[in-house]
Each structure stands twice: as structure tokens, then as C-alpha cells.
Amino acid sequence: MVQARREYPEIYQILDQVKNAEATPFNLRERFHQQSQTFHDVMRQLIIEGQAEGSVAAGDPEQLVTAFVACFEGLTRLALHNPEQFKQSCPDASILLRMLQPEAHRQGNFISSPGSGSLLVIQAACYLYIDRSSYMNKRHLWKDIDEDASEASSRSPKAARNHEYQNK
């Protein structure tokens, strides 16, 4: 996720703006919410499983997911408001993953057990989720955005101007 945000910050800036714009149709906002909720639920379950096997830090899973997601949202905002700083100092995914590692891992006392797969799955989710989403989900999402904008343009002069501007 971090790598994708570093390489394609514009995509996340646009998605953030579309997600929060008043002109965005309700059904599209609902799709954003559903996708976010699915990611949240999967991450929460992986954290719970990782805590049970000792590969993820102890703590309230909801708080850990919220902190993790907030980091991604913050990176999107940083890219929007200060793109040069973002390009120069966007953290590597391993930095963000440290907040999920148990204390023993952070101190270099790695616990190597065959049952510590949840943290690896979380890592894979971080690296793959956005790439998959960028290619598959966002491709469909852009099609839906365009269709919804066309539909809205027939009802709203402001939406029509926005749709015209986007298609230049």
C-alpha cells in the first residue's frame, strides 16, 4: 500500500477527493465505504489471529487497525498538500509494519515460529491490496465514476461543469 501511494499519489488524491465530494453520488460513496470496511474487517481479523499466535503486538485490535489505516490516510494527505516532501520521505512499508510487531520483534529478539504467519499475511496485504485494487477495483471504479458523472451532469449544472472539466 505504501509503495503504491509513493508511486501513484495522484490516484489516491483523486479517490480521496471523489470520496469526500458533495457531488459524488450516494451509491459511489457507498462503494468506497464498503471497500474500506472490507479492508478494515480483514485487517482486524488478521491482527486478532496474529495476536493469538504471538506475531502481532498486543492491544485492542480496533485501535491497531485505526492507527494503521490513519497512517495511509495521512500519507494521502501529505502527498496532496506537500508532494515534494512526500516524494522525498514517504516511509517504507516496513516502518509502518513495526507498529504491529510484538515488543520482542522490535528489540531484535525475533521469535521464529511456524505459527507466525498472520504478520506475513498483513505484510502481503499491505503490499498487494492497493496494487490489486489499483488494477482491478479502481479500473471498474473509474468506469462507474464516469457513468455517475454523466448521469449527474444531466441533473446538475455544477456536476456538468465538473464532468466537462474532468474529460478535457
PDB file of C-alpha atoms in Angstrom:
ATOM      1  CA  MET A   1       0.000   0.000   0.000  1.00  0.00           C
ATOM      2  CA  VAL A   2       2.789   2.368   0.890  1.00  0.00           C
ATOM      3  CA  GLN A   3       4.693   1.639  -2.307  1.00  0.00           C
ATOM      4  CA  ALA A   4       1.596   2.206  -4.429  1.00  0.00           C
ATOM      5  CA  ARG A   5       0.908   5.514  -2.652  1.00  0.00           C
ATOM      6  CA  ARG A   6       4.507   6.533  -3.231  1.00  0.00           C
ATOM      7  CA  GLU A   7       4.426   5.645  -6.933  1.00  0.00           C
ATOM      8  CA  TYR A   8       0.891   6.834  -7.743  1.00  0.00           C
ATOM      9  CA  PRO A   9      -0.046   9.541  -5.211  1.00  0.00           C
ATOM     10  CA  GLU A  10      -2.364  11.230  -7.715  1.00  0.00           C
ATOM     11  CA  ILE A  11      -4.689   8.227  -7.779  1.00  0.00           C
ATOM     12  CA  TYR A  12      -5.176   8.349  -4.025  1.00  0.00           C
ATOM     13  CA  GLN A  13      -5.589  12.122  -4.017  1.00  0.00           C
ATOM     14  CA  ILE A  14      -8.312  11.897  -6.649  1.00  0.00           C
ATOM     15  CA  LEU A  15     -10.020   8.994  -4.908  1.00  0.00           C
ATOM     16  CA  ASP A  16      -9.943  10.904  -1.615  1.00  0.00           C
ATOM     17  CA  GLN A  17     -11.485  13.957  -3.259  1.00  0.00           C
ATOM     18  CA  VAL A  18     -14.164  11.929  -5.049  1.00  0.00           C
ATOM     19  CA  LYS A  19     -14.952  10.017  -1.872  1.00  0.00           C
ATOM     20  CA  ASN A  20     -15.467  13.240   0.091  1.00  0.00           C
ATOM     21  CA  ALA A  21     -17.050  15.491  -2.545  1.00  0.00           C
ATOM     22  CA  GLU A  22     -20.671  16.552  -2.121  1.00  0.00           C
ATOM     23  CA  ALA A  23     -21.260  15.981  -5.832  1.00  0.00           C
ATOM     24  CA  THR A  24     -20.297  12.301  -5.578  1.00  0.00           C
ATOM     25  CA  PRO A  25     -23.430  10.157  -5.942  1.00  0.00           C
ATOM     26  CA  PHE A  26     -24.507   8.225  -2.863  1.00  0.00           C
ATOM     27  CA  ASN A  27     -24.077   4.797  -4.489  1.00  0.00           C
ATOM     28  CA  LEU A  28     -20.448   5.575  -5.324  1.00  0.00           C
ATOM     29  CA  ARG A  29     -19.742   6.802  -1.791  1.00  0.00           C
ATOM     30  CA  GLU A  30     -21.338   3.610  -0.534  1.00  0.00           C
ATOM     31  CA  ARG A  31     -18.957   1.531  -2.691  1.00  0.00           C
ATOM     32  CA  PHE A  32     -15.995   3.416  -1.225  1.00  0.00           C
ATOM     33  CA  HIS A  33     -17.327   2.754   2.261  1.00  0.00           C
ATOM     34  CA  GLN A  34     -17.864  -0.957   1.546  1.00  0.00           C
ATOM     35  CA  GLN A  35     -14.345  -1.366   0.178  1.00  0.00           C
ATOM     36  CA  SER A  36     -12.876   0.440   3.183  1.00  0.00           C
ATOM     37  CA  GLN A  37     -14.965  -1.632   5.588  1.00  0.00           C
ATOM     38  CA  THR A  38     -13.868  -4.892   3.935  1.00  0.00           C
ATOM     39  CA  PHE A  39     -10.215  -3.890   4.249  1.00  0.00           C
ATOM     40  CA  HIS A  40     -10.789  -2.865   7.880  1.00  0.00           C
ATOM     41  CA  ASP A  41     -12.505  -6.176   8.715  1.00  0.00           C
ATOM     42  CA  VAL A  42      -9.797  -8.287   7.055  1.00  0.00           C
ATOM     43  CA  MET A  43      -7.012  -6.357   8.801  1.00  0.00           C
ATOM     44  CA  ARG A  44      -8.796  -6.658  12.158  1.00  0.00           C
ATOM     45  CA  GLN A  45      -9.161 -10.435  11.743  1.00  0.00           C
ATOM     46  CA  LEU A  46      -5.503 -10.803  10.739  1.00  0.00           C
ATOM     47  CA  ILE A  47      -4.447  -8.779  13.774  1.00  0.00           C
ATOM     48  CA  ILE A  48      -6.564 -10.945  16.092  1.00  0.00           C
ATOM     49  CA  GLU A  49      -5.090 -14.125  14.593  1.00  0.00           C
ATOM     50  CA  GLY A  50      -1.582 -12.691  14.767  1.00  0.00           C
ATOM     51  CA  GLN A  51      -2.053 -11.726  18.410  1.00  0.00           C
ATOM     52  CA  ALA A  52      -3.225 -15.260  19.207  1.00  0.00           C
ATOM     53  CA  GLU A  53      -0.071 -16.740  17.667  1.00  0.00           C
ATOM     54  CA  GLY A  54       2.248 -14.045  19.070  1.00  0.00           C
ATOM     55  CA  SER A  55       3.331 -12.482  15.773  1.00  0.00           C
ATOM     56  CA  VAL A  56       1.364  -9.235  16.216  1.00  0.00           C
ATOM     57  CA  ALA A  57       1.595  -6.755  19.084  1.00  0.00           C
ATOM     58  CA  ALA A  58      -0.863  -6.976  21.946  1.00  0.00           C
ATOM     59  CA  GLY A  59      -3.524  -4.318  22.190  1.00  0.00           C
ATOM     60  CA  ASP A  60      -7.037  -3.500  21.112  1.00  0.00           C
ATOM     61  CA  PRO A  61      -7.369  -4.746  17.502  1.00  0.00           C
ATOM     62  CA  GLU A  62      -9.715  -1.852  16.637  1.00  0.00           C
ATOM     63  CA  GLN A  63      -7.139   0.680  17.817  1.00  0.00           C
ATOM     64  CA  LEU A  64      -4.354  -1.056  15.903  1.00  0.00           C
ATOM     65  CA  VAL A  65      -6.399  -1.122  12.685  1.00  0.00           C
ATOM     66  CA  THR A  66      -7.398   2.515  13.156  1.00  0.00           C
ATOM     67  CA  ALA A  67      -3.774   3.576  13.684  1.00  0.00           C
ATOM     68  CA  PHE A  68      -2.642   1.583  10.668  1.00  0.00           C
ATOM     69  CA  VAL A  69      -5.345   2.969   8.360  1.00  0.00           C
ATOM     70  CA  ALA A  70      -4.764   6.504   9.675  1.00  0.00           C
ATOM     71  CA  CYS A  71      -1.146   6.237   8.529  1.00  0.00           C
ATOM     72  CA  PHE A  72      -2.295   5.525   4.976  1.00  0.00           C
ATOM     73  CA  GLU A  73      -4.824   8.351   5.061  1.00  0.00           C
ATOM     74  CA  GLY A  74      -2.130  10.684   6.382  1.00  0.00           C
ATOM     75  CA  LEU A  75       0.213   9.712   3.562  1.00  0.00           C
ATOM     76  CA  THR A  76      -2.505  10.560   1.053  1.00  0.00           C
ATOM     77  CA  ARG A  77      -2.991  13.979   2.647  1.00  0.00           C
ATOM     78  CA  LEU A  78       0.765  14.609   2.774  1.00  0.00           C
ATOM     79  CA  ALA A  79       1.045  13.792  -0.924  1.00  0.00           C
ATOM     80  CA  LEU A  80      -1.781  16.223  -1.639  1.00  0.00           C
ATOM     81  CA  HIS A  81      -0.523  19.132   0.449  1.00  0.00           C
ATOM     82  CA  ASN A  82       3.244  18.663   0.232  1.00  0.00           C
ATOM     83  CA  PRO A  83       4.124  16.426  -2.734  1.00  0.00           C
ATOM     84  CA  GLU A  84       7.859  17.149  -2.650  1.00  0.00           C
ATOM     85  CA  GLN A  85       8.186  16.147   1.000  1.00  0.00           C
ATOM     86  CA  PHE A  86       6.079  13.082   0.285  1.00  0.00           C
ATOM     87  CA  LYS A  87       8.333  12.005  -2.606  1.00  0.00           C
ATOM     88  CA  GLN A  88      11.481  12.551  -0.553  1.00  0.00           C
ATOM     89  CA  SER A  89      10.445  10.964   2.718  1.00  0.00           C
ATOM     90  CA  CYS A  90       7.485   8.636   2.232  1.00  0.00           C
ATOM     91  CA  PRO A  91       8.164   5.786   4.665  1.00  0.00           C
ATOM     92  CA  ASP A  92       8.868   2.259   3.564  1.00  0.00           C
ATOM     93  CA  ALA A  93       6.137  -0.260   4.409  1.00  0.00           C
ATOM     94  CA  SER A  94       8.465  -1.912   6.934  1.00  0.00           C
ATOM     95  CA  ILE A  95       8.377   1.245   9.050  1.00  0.00           C
ATOM     96  CA  LEU A  96       4.591   1.173   9.304  1.00  0.00           C
ATOM     97  CA  LEU A  97       4.556  -2.568   9.941  1.00  0.00           C
ATOM     98  CA  ARG A  98       6.714  -2.074  13.042  1.00  0.00           C
ATOM     99  CA  MET A  99       3.717  -0.739  14.931  1.00  0.00           C
ATOM    100  CA  LEU A 100       2.158  -4.190  14.612  1.00  0.00           C
ATOM    101  CA  GLN A 101       5.219  -6.163  15.678  1.00  0.00           C
ATOM    102  CA  PRO A 102       5.387  -7.504  19.229  1.00  0.00           C
ATOM    103  CA  GLU A 103       7.906  -5.868  21.550  1.00  0.00           C
ATOM    104  CA  ALA A 104      10.311  -8.824  21.223  1.00  0.00           C
ATOM    105  CA  HIS A 105      10.485  -8.281  17.458  1.00  0.00           C
ATOM    106  CA  ARG A 106      11.194  -4.569  17.814  1.00  0.00           C
ATOM    107  CA  GLN A 107      14.096  -5.265  20.156  1.00  0.00           C
ATOM    108  CA  GLY A 108      15.696  -7.659  17.711  1.00  0.00           C
ATOM    109  CA  ASN A 109      14.731 -10.804  19.650  1.00  0.00           C
ATOM    110  CA  PHE A 110      12.895 -12.401  16.755  1.00  0.00           C
ATOM    111  CA  ILE A 111      10.536 -15.150  17.703  1.00  0.00           C
ATOM    112  CA  SER A 112      10.705 -17.551  14.826  1.00  0.00           C
ATOM    113  CA  SER A 113       7.826 -19.947  14.985  1.00  0.00           C
ATOM    114  CA  PRO A 114       5.899 -21.672  12.250  1.00  0.00           C
ATOM    115  CA  GLY A 115       2.681 -20.137  13.598  1.00  0.00           C
ATOM    116  CA  SER A 116       3.704 -16.524  12.996  1.00  0.00           C
ATOM    117  CA  GLY A 117       2.080 -16.252   9.601  1.00  0.00           C
ATOM    118  CA  SER A 118      -0.506 -13.541  10.306  1.00  0.00           C
ATOM    119  CA  LEU A 119       2.075 -10.776  10.302  1.00  0.00           C
ATOM    120  CA  LEU A 120       3.326 -12.088   6.962  1.00  0.00           C
ATOM    121  CA  VAL A 121      -0.226 -12.056   5.636  1.00  0.00           C
ATOM    122  CA  ILE A 122      -0.648  -8.476   6.877  1.00  0.00           C
ATOM    123  CA  GLN A 123       2.588  -7.560   5.104  1.00  0.00           C
ATOM    124  CA  ALA A 124       1.350  -9.188   1.926  1.00  0.00           C
ATOM    125  CA  ALA A 125      -1.944  -7.336   2.280  1.00  0.00           C
ATOM    126  CA  CYS A 126      -0.052  -4.062   2.602  1.00  0.00           C
ATOM    127  CA  TYR A 127       1.992  -4.723  -0.497  1.00  0.00           C
ATOM    128  CA  LEU A 128      -0.744  -6.300  -2.614  1.00  0.00           C
ATOM    129  CA  TYR A 129      -4.065  -4.751  -1.599  1.00  0.00           C
ATOM    130  CA  ILE A 130      -3.632  -1.434  -3.347  1.00  0.00           C
ATOM    131  CA  ASP A 131      -1.856  -2.939  -6.347  1.00  0.00           C
ATOM    132  CA  ARG A 132      -4.781  -5.317  -6.853  1.00  0.00           C
ATOM    133  CA  SER A 133      -7.217  -2.512  -6.173  1.00  0.00           C
ATOM    134  CA  SER A 134      -5.400  -0.161  -8.485  1.00  0.00           C
ATOM    135  CA  TYR A 135      -5.593  -2.586 -11.337  1.00  0.00           C
ATOM    136  CA  MET A 136      -8.955  -4.269 -10.837  1.00  0.00           C
ATOM    137  CA  ASN A 137     -11.222  -2.317  -8.496  1.00  0.00           C
ATOM    138  CA  LYS A 138     -10.128   1.152  -9.475  1.00  0.00           C
ATOM    139  CA  ARG A 139     -10.480   0.299 -13.156  1.00  0.00           C
ATOM    140  CA  HIS A 140     -14.136  -0.530 -12.508  1.00  0.00           C
ATOM    141  CA  LEU A 141     -14.467   2.389 -10.120  1.00  0.00           C
ATOM    142  CA  TRP A 142     -13.264   4.875 -12.748  1.00  0.00           C
ATOM    143  CA  LYS A 143     -15.830   3.489 -15.174  1.00  0.00           C
ATOM    144  CA  ASP A 144     -18.527   3.932 -12.512  1.00  0.00           C
ATOM    145  CA  ILE A 145     -17.322   7.444 -11.695  1.00  0.00           C
ATOM    146  CA  ASP A 146     -17.561   8.409 -15.341  1.00  0.00           C
ATOM    147  CA  GLU A 147     -21.032   6.869 -15.705  1.00  0.00           C
ATOM    148  CA  ASP A 148     -22.255   8.500 -12.490  1.00  0.00           C
ATOM    149  CA  ALA A 149     -20.807  11.853 -13.531  1.00  0.00           C
ATOM    150  CA  SER A 150     -22.569  11.609 -16.883  1.00  0.00           C
ATOM    151  CA  GLU A 151     -25.809  10.785 -15.132  1.00  0.00           C
ATOM    152  CA  ALA A 152     -25.359  13.624 -12.629  1.00  0.00           C
ATOM    153  CA  SER A 153     -24.482  16.109 -15.360  1.00  0.00           C
ATOM    154  CA  SER A 154     -27.964  15.788 -16.763  1.00  0.00           C
ATOM    155  CA  ARG A 155     -29.375  16.884 -13.389  1.00  0.00           C
ATOM    156  CA  SER A 156     -26.911  19.450 -12.038  1.00  0.00           C
ATOM    157  CA  PRO A 157     -25.184  22.378 -13.783  1.00  0.00           C
ATOM    158  CA  LYS A 158     -22.306  22.214 -11.279  1.00  0.00           C
ATOM    159  CA  ALA A 159     -21.841  18.482 -11.873  1.00  0.00           C
ATOM    160  CA  ALA A 160     -21.981  19.078 -15.624  1.00  0.00           C
ATOM    161  CA  ARG A 161     -19.153  21.623 -15.365  1.00  0.00           C
ATOM    162  CA  ASN A 162     -17.100  19.210 -13.229  1.00  0.00           C
ATOM    163  CA  HIS A 163     -17.702  16.380 -15.683  1.00  0.00           C
ATOM    164  CA  GLU A 164     -16.709  18.630 -18.611  1.00  0.00           C
ATOM    165  CA  TYR A 165     -13.541  19.692 -16.808  1.00  0.00           C
ATOM    166  CA  GLN A 166     -12.570  16.091 -15.995  1.00  0.00           C
ATOM    167  CA  ASN A 167     -12.986  14.980 -19.599  1.00  0.00           C
ATOM    168  CA  LYS A 168     -10.775  17.704 -21.135  1.00  0.00           C
TER     169      LYS A 168
END
